[in-house]
Coordinates of C-alpha atoms in Angstrom, one line a residue:
M1 CA 106.7 124.0 132.0
N2 CA 108.9 127.0 131.5
K3 CA 106.9 130.2 130.9
P4 CA 107.9 131.6 127.3
S5 CA 108.9 135.1 126.5
S6 CA 106.1 137.7 125.9
V7 CA 107.9 138.5 122.6
Y8 CA 107.0 136.0 119.9
Q9 CA 106.5 135.2 116.3
R10 CA 103.3 133.8 114.9
A11 CA 102.2 130.9 112.7
E12 CA 99.0 128.9 112.1
L13 CA 101.0 125.7 112.5
V14 CA 104.2 124.6 114.0
I15 CA 105.6 121.1 113.1
G16 CA 108.3 119.7 115.3
G17 CA 110.3 117.2 113.0
A18 CA 111.3 117.5 109.4
G19 CA 111.0 113.8 108.2
F20 CA 108.6 112.5 105.7
A21 CA 105.6 113.1 107.8
G22 CA 106.4 116.6 109.0
L23 CA 107.5 118.0 105.7
A24 CA 104.6 116.3 103.7
L25 CA 102.0 117.8 106.2
A26 CA 103.5 121.2 105.8
I27 CA 103.5 121.1 102.0
A28 CA 100.0 119.7 101.8
L29 CA 98.5 122.3 104.0
R30 CA 100.5 125.3 102.5
Q31 CA 99.2 124.1 99.0
G32 CA 95.7 123.6 100.1
L33 CA 95.2 126.7 102.2
G34 CA 97.5 129.2 100.6
E35 CA 100.0 131.7 101.8
A36 CA 97.7 133.0 104.6
F37 CA 98.1 129.6 106.4
T38 CA 101.6 130.0 107.7
V39 CA 103.6 126.9 108.6
T40 CA 107.0 126.6 110.4
V41 CA 108.9 123.3 110.6
I42 CA 111.6 122.9 113.2
D43 CA 114.3 120.1 113.1
P44 CA 118.0 119.9 113.9
G45 CA 118.6 118.1 110.6
L46 CA 117.6 121.3 108.7
A47 CA 121.1 122.7 109.5
H48 CA 122.5 120.3 106.8
A49 CA 122.2 121.2 103.1
Q50 CA 121.2 117.7 102.2
S51 CA 120.0 114.6 103.9
K52 CA 122.4 112.1 105.0
D53 CA 120.1 109.2 105.7
P54 CA 121.5 106.0 104.1
R55 CA 118.3 104.0 104.3
A56 CA 115.6 103.3 101.8
S57 CA 111.9 103.0 102.3
A58 CA 109.0 101.1 100.7
I59 CA 106.5 103.7 99.3
A60 CA 103.1 102.0 98.9
A61 CA 100.8 103.1 96.0
A62 CA 98.6 105.2 98.2
A63 CA 101.6 107.1 99.6
R64 CA 102.9 107.7 96.1
R65 CA 99.7 109.2 95.2
L66 CA 100.0 111.5 98.2
F67 CA 103.6 112.6 96.9
E68 CA 102.0 113.2 93.4
A69 CA 99.2 115.3 94.9
I70 CA 101.8 117.4 96.6
E71 CA 103.9 117.8 93.5
V72 CA 106.9 115.9 94.9
W73 CA 107.0 112.6 93.2
D74 CA 108.3 113.8 89.8
A75 CA 111.5 115.0 91.6
V76 CA 112.3 111.5 92.8
A77 CA 110.8 109.4 90.1
E78 CA 114.1 108.5 88.4
N79 CA 115.3 107.3 91.7
A80 CA 112.3 105.2 92.5
Q81 CA 112.4 101.4 91.8
P82 CA 109.0 99.9 91.1
I83 CA 108.3 96.6 92.9
F84 CA 106.8 94.3 90.2
D85 CA 106.7 91.1 92.1
M86 CA 106.9 90.0 95.7
V87 CA 107.8 86.6 96.8
V88 CA 107.5 85.0 100.2
T89 CA 109.5 81.9 101.4
D90 CA 109.5 80.0 104.7
S91 CA 112.5 77.9 105.5
K92 CA 115.1 76.9 108.0
F93 CA 118.5 78.7 108.0
D94 CA 120.4 75.8 106.5
D95 CA 117.7 74.7 104.0
A96 CA 119.3 74.2 100.6
V97 CA 116.1 75.2 98.9
R98 CA 113.7 77.9 99.7
P99 CA 110.5 77.1 98.0
T100 CA 108.1 80.0 97.2
F101 CA 104.9 79.6 99.2
L102 CA 103.3 83.0 98.2
A103 CA 103.9 85.4 95.2
F104 CA 102.2 88.7 94.5
G105 CA 101.9 90.4 91.2
G106 CA 102.8 94.0 91.8
E107 CA 100.1 96.0 90.2
V108 CA 97.0 97.6 92.0
E109 CA 95.7 99.2 88.9
E110 CA 96.9 98.6 85.3
G111 CA 100.4 100.1 85.1
E112 CA 100.4 101.1 88.8
P113 CA 102.9 99.0 90.9
F114 CA 101.7 98.4 94.5
A115 CA 104.9 99.9 95.8
H116 CA 108.3 101.6 95.0
M117 CA 111.6 101.7 96.8
V118 CA 113.1 105.0 97.2
E119 CA 116.3 106.1 99.1
N120 CA 115.3 108.4 102.0
R121 CA 117.9 111.0 101.2
H122 CA 116.4 111.6 97.7
L123 CA 112.8 111.9 99.1
V124 CA 113.7 114.1 102.1
D125 CA 115.7 116.5 99.7
A126 CA 112.8 116.7 97.4
L127 CA 110.4 117.5 100.2
V128 CA 112.7 120.2 101.7
A129 CA 113.0 121.8 98.2
K130 CA 109.2 121.8 97.8
A131 CA 108.7 123.3 101.2
K132 CA 111.1 126.1 100.4
E133 CA 109.5 126.7 97.2
L134 CA 106.1 127.1 98.9
G135 CA 107.3 129.5 101.5
V136 CA 107.2 127.1 104.4
G137 CA 109.4 128.3 107.4
L138 CA 112.3 125.8 107.9
R139 CA 114.2 126.3 111.1
A140 CA 117.3 124.3 112.4
G141 CA 116.6 123.6 116.0
A142 CA 114.1 121.8 118.3
V143 CA 110.8 122.4 120.1
A144 CA 112.0 122.7 123.7
D145 CA 108.7 123.4 125.5
F146 CA 105.2 124.7 125.0
E147 CA 102.2 126.2 126.9
T148 CA 98.6 126.4 125.8
G149 CA 96.3 129.3 126.1
D150 CA 92.7 130.0 125.1
N151 CA 93.3 130.3 121.5
S152 CA 96.9 129.6 120.9
I153 CA 99.9 127.3 121.9
K154 CA 103.1 129.2 122.7
V155 CA 106.1 127.0 121.4
S156 CA 109.5 127.7 122.9
L157 CA 112.5 126.7 120.7
S158 CA 115.9 125.6 121.5
D159 CA 117.3 128.9 120.5
S160 CA 115.2 130.7 123.1
E161 CA 112.7 132.1 120.5
T162 CA 108.9 131.5 120.8
I163 CA 106.3 131.1 118.3
S164 CA 102.6 131.5 118.9
A165 CA 100.5 129.1 116.9
R166 CA 97.1 127.5 116.5
L167 CA 98.4 124.0 116.6
L168 CA 101.5 122.1 117.4
V169 CA 102.2 118.9 115.6
G170 CA 104.8 116.3 117.0
A171 CA 106.4 114.6 114.0
D172 CA 109.7 114.2 116.1
G173 CA 110.1 110.4 115.9
A174 CA 109.8 107.5 118.2
H175 CA 111.6 109.2 121.1
S176 CA 109.4 112.4 120.7
L177 CA 110.1 115.1 123.1
I178 CA 106.8 116.9 122.3
R179 CA 104.8 113.7 123.2
D180 CA 106.8 113.4 126.4
R181 CA 106.3 117.2 127.2
A182 CA 102.6 116.7 126.6
G183 CA 102.5 113.9 129.1
I184 CA 101.2 111.5 126.6
S185 CA 102.4 107.8 127.5
T186 CA 102.8 104.9 125.2
H187 CA 101.9 101.4 125.6
G188 CA 103.5 98.5 123.9
W189 CA 106.7 96.3 124.2
S190 CA 110.2 95.8 122.8
Y191 CA 110.8 92.6 120.8
A192 CA 114.2 90.9 121.6
Q193 CA 115.1 91.7 118.1
S194 CA 116.9 94.1 115.9
A195 CA 116.8 94.9 112.2
I196 CA 120.2 95.1 110.5
V197 CA 119.8 97.6 107.6
T198 CA 122.3 97.8 104.7
T199 CA 122.6 98.3 100.9
V200 CA 124.2 95.8 98.6
A201 CA 125.4 95.8 95.0
H202 CA 124.9 92.5 93.0
E203 CA 126.0 91.0 89.8
R204 CA 122.7 90.2 87.9
E205 CA 119.4 92.3 87.5
H206 CA 116.8 92.0 90.1
A207 CA 113.9 92.8 87.6
G208 CA 112.1 94.7 90.4
R209 CA 111.4 91.5 92.4
A210 CA 111.3 91.8 96.2
E211 CA 111.7 88.8 98.3
E212 CA 111.0 88.1 101.9
H213 CA 112.6 85.0 103.4
F214 CA 111.0 84.0 106.8
L215 CA 113.8 82.4 108.7
P216 CA 113.5 81.2 112.4
A217 CA 115.2 84.4 113.8
G218 CA 112.8 86.8 111.8
P219 CA 112.3 87.9 108.2
F220 CA 115.1 88.7 105.8
A221 CA 113.9 91.1 103.2
I222 CA 115.6 91.9 99.8
L223 CA 114.0 95.1 98.4
P224 CA 115.2 96.3 94.9
L225 CA 116.6 99.7 94.4
T226 CA 117.5 101.4 91.0
G227 CA 120.5 99.8 89.3
R228 CA 121.8 96.4 90.4
R229 CA 121.3 97.3 94.0
C230 CA 119.0 96.1 96.9
S231 CA 118.2 97.3 100.4
I232 CA 118.4 94.7 103.0
V233 CA 116.3 94.5 106.2
W234 CA 117.4 91.6 108.2
T235 CA 115.8 90.7 111.5
E236 CA 117.9 88.9 114.1
D237 CA 117.9 88.3 117.8
A238 CA 119.1 91.6 119.4
R239 CA 122.3 90.2 120.7
E240 CA 123.1 88.3 117.5
A241 CA 122.3 91.4 115.4
E242 CA 124.9 93.4 117.5
R243 CA 127.4 90.6 117.0
I244 CA 126.9 90.4 113.2
V245 CA 127.1 94.2 112.7
A246 CA 130.4 94.3 114.6
L247 CA 132.0 91.6 112.4
P248 CA 134.9 92.3 110.1
D249 CA 133.9 93.0 106.5
T250 CA 134.7 89.4 105.2
E251 CA 132.8 87.8 108.0
F252 CA 129.8 90.1 107.7
H253 CA 129.8 89.4 104.0
A254 CA 129.8 85.6 104.6
E255 CA 126.8 85.9 107.1
L256 CA 124.9 88.0 104.6
E257 CA 125.6 85.6 101.7
K258 CA 124.2 82.7 103.7
R259 CA 120.9 84.4 104.0
F260 CA 120.9 86.2 100.7
G261 CA 121.9 83.3 98.5
L262 CA 123.7 83.7 95.1
Q263 CA 120.6 84.1 92.9
L264 CA 121.8 87.6 91.9
G265 CA 125.5 86.5 91.6
E266 CA 128.3 88.1 93.6
L267 CA 127.4 90.4 96.4
K268 CA 129.1 93.5 97.7
V269 CA 128.1 95.6 100.7
I270 CA 128.1 99.2 99.5
G271 CA 126.2 101.1 102.4
P272 CA 126.7 101.4 106.1
R273 CA 125.4 98.5 108.3
R274 CA 123.2 99.4 111.3
A275 CA 121.1 97.6 113.8
F276 CA 117.8 99.2 115.0
P277 CA 116.0 97.7 118.0
L278 CA 112.4 96.6 117.2
G279 CA 109.2 97.0 119.1
L280 CA 105.5 97.8 119.1
F281 CA 104.5 101.2 120.7
T282 CA 101.4 103.2 120.3
A283 CA 100.7 106.6 122.0
R284 CA 97.7 106.4 124.4
Q285 CA 96.4 109.5 122.7
F286 CA 97.2 110.9 119.3
I287 CA 96.0 114.4 120.4
G288 CA 96.3 116.8 123.3
E289 CA 95.2 120.4 123.8
R290 CA 96.2 122.2 120.5
L291 CA 98.5 119.2 119.7
A292 CA 98.6 116.3 117.4
L293 CA 101.1 113.4 117.0
V294 CA 101.9 111.8 113.7
G295 CA 104.2 109.2 112.3
D296 CA 106.7 107.5 114.6
A297 CA 105.7 110.0 117.4
A298 CA 102.3 108.3 117.4
H299 CA 103.2 104.7 116.7
I300 CA 105.9 102.2 116.0
I301 CA 105.2 98.9 114.4
H302 CA 107.4 95.8 113.4
P303 CA 108.7 96.3 109.9
I304 CA 107.6 92.8 108.8
A305 CA 105.0 94.2 106.4
G306 CA 107.0 97.4 105.4
Q307 CA 104.1 99.7 106.6
G308 CA 105.8 101.9 109.3
L309 CA 106.5 105.0 107.0
N310 CA 103.0 104.4 105.1
M311 CA 101.2 104.5 108.4
G312 CA 102.8 107.9 109.2
L313 CA 101.7 109.2 105.7
R314 CA 98.1 108.0 106.4
D315 CA 98.3 110.2 109.5
V316 CA 99.4 113.1 107.5
A317 CA 96.7 112.7 105.0
A318 CA 94.0 112.4 107.6
L319 CA 95.2 115.4 109.8
A320 CA 95.7 117.6 106.8
E321 CA 92.2 117.0 105.5
A322 CA 90.7 117.7 109.0
I323 CA 92.6 120.9 109.4
A324 CA 91.8 122.0 105.8
D325 CA 88.1 121.4 106.1
A326 CA 88.0 123.2 109.4
A327 CA 90.0 126.2 108.1
R328 CA 87.9 126.7 105.0
L329 CA 84.7 126.8 107.3
G330 CA 86.4 129.5 109.4
L331 CA 86.9 127.1 112.2
D332 CA 89.8 126.9 114.6
P333 CA 92.2 124.3 113.0
G334 CA 93.7 123.5 116.5
G335 CA 90.1 123.1 118.1
P336 CA 89.1 119.9 119.9
D337 CA 86.5 118.9 117.3
V338 CA 89.1 119.0 114.5
L339 CA 91.6 117.0 116.5
E340 CA 89.0 114.5 117.7
R341 CA 88.1 113.9 114.0
Y342 CA 91.8 113.1 113.3
Q343 CA 92.1 110.7 116.3
R344 CA 89.0 108.8 115.4
W345 CA 90.1 108.5 111.8
R346 CA 93.5 107.0 112.6
R347 CA 93.4 105.2 116.0
F348 CA 91.5 102.1 115.0
D349 CA 93.6 101.5 111.8
T350 CA 96.7 102.0 113.8
M351 CA 95.8 99.5 116.4
M352 CA 94.6 96.9 113.8
M353 CA 97.9 97.2 111.9
G354 CA 99.9 96.9 115.3
V355 CA 98.0 93.8 116.1
A356 CA 98.6 92.3 112.6
T357 CA 102.3 92.9 112.4
D358 CA 102.8 91.6 116.0
G359 CA 100.9 88.4 115.1
L360 CA 102.9 87.8 111.9
N361 CA 106.2 88.4 113.8
R362 CA 105.1 85.9 116.6
L363 CA 103.9 83.4 113.9
F364 CA 107.0 83.5 111.8
S365 CA 109.9 84.3 114.0
N366 CA 110.3 81.0 115.9
H367 CA 111.8 77.6 115.7
S368 CA 108.4 75.6 116.1
D369 CA 108.0 72.9 113.3
V370 CA 104.3 72.7 114.2
L371 CA 103.8 76.5 113.6
R372 CA 105.9 76.3 110.5
L373 CA 103.6 73.6 109.1
A374 CA 100.5 75.5 110.0
R375 CA 101.7 78.8 108.4
D376 CA 102.8 77.1 105.3
I377 CA 99.4 75.5 104.8
G378 CA 97.9 79.0 105.3
L379 CA 100.4 80.6 102.8
G380 CA 99.7 77.8 100.4
L381 CA 95.9 78.5 100.6
V382 CA 96.3 82.2 100.1
E383 CA 98.4 81.6 97.0
R384 CA 95.5 79.5 95.5
M385 CA 92.8 82.3 96.2
P386 CA 93.2 85.1 93.8
A387 CA 90.6 87.3 95.4
L388 CA 92.1 87.0 98.8
K389 CA 95.6 87.9 97.3
R390 CA 94.1 91.0 95.7
M391 CA 92.6 92.0 99.0
F392 CA 96.1 91.8 100.6
I393 CA 97.7 93.7 97.8
R394 CA 95.1 96.5 98.2
E395 CA 95.7 96.6 101.9
A396 CA 99.5 96.7 101.6
A397 CA 99.0 99.6 98.9
G398 CA 96.8 101.6 101.4
F399 CA 93.6 101.6 99.6
T400 CA 91.3 99.9 102.2
G401 CA 89.0 101.6 104.7
D402 CA 88.2 105.4 104.8
V403 CA 91.0 106.6 102.5
P404 CA 91.7 110.5 102.7
K405 CA 91.8 112.6 99.6
L406 CA 95.6 112.9 99.5
L407 CA 96.0 109.0 99.5
R408 CA 93.6 108.9 96.5
G409 CA 95.9 111.4 94.7
E410 CA 93.4 114.2 95.2
A411 CA 94.3 117.6 96.2
L412 CA 93.0 119.1 99.6

């Protein structure tokens, strides 16, 4: 690694990456530990006044409680669409009817939906505004390198400045430079699939109903947004996805309509369409010397269960609690005991979710009539077992296992 300059700034924590995970972690720790706990967030996207991310995300109930606890949710509530119902179908592409095999009511507690859909740009902008309000240092740029010492980590930035910190957090996404610089490898595999993502407007009200149609190529998810709009997450063979995204507008619309149906009336694509390659990847370690990974830098899973973003926020809640508990006891927030606590808290849950989503994808993304019969019998049995359905809802909402304070809606 390059030796950093001897002249440098200081911070308790440096976070590389200003997505949901990085910003939420910065806000939570600044609120919990006060002004003395200095936090700097580095990301090239901070050069822009507003987020330009056209995608939308499913925010599980536990993640929503986290955003409430860090006082961000009120800023996005009017742009958040509750999911009141979720239905699952399993059919072939050309089936005239798609019978519902499984339906979930959308409440984990009375008056509390198990998830909301929020457009990413609204949530990122709200997080940036809150971080500024709390005095979090926000810098446009990137972490270029780092070097650990006995009591600190020297973080070199792309603008040639250096910050001395107690801890560096990699929240810089699936292709994390911080993870690579730390020499932390990943294990997993790419699927021969891509997810086509876009936004559509439709003629009729969706009534807060989400639908997931399991088609032979993969799941086709219809996720309600505010107004007469839905976010589409459409899984296809990677080459087929590339072909579909490149189609002229009228032909793309025809392919979309075949899968979406006309239950919500006429459709109109109103957002950009993009294809994202899918895979399952997990960092072999979530920690290094004075280093922690969160979110996509630590793990990537299939979107079949809509848990990717929520897994990252579980990382944030666990790491924030471990750091805050140590700091209040006068312990080193970047010390090995603190980081080991975080890794123990998150690795098993991450591995289990990865196995579950991989299994679901392999079970549903195929053309086998035998597997289709077996899974439809299984879905039918779950539909007839209310207690099992409630368990699945609580799992999807993020309320199972050892739940950190922030995910329970409690301040650090």
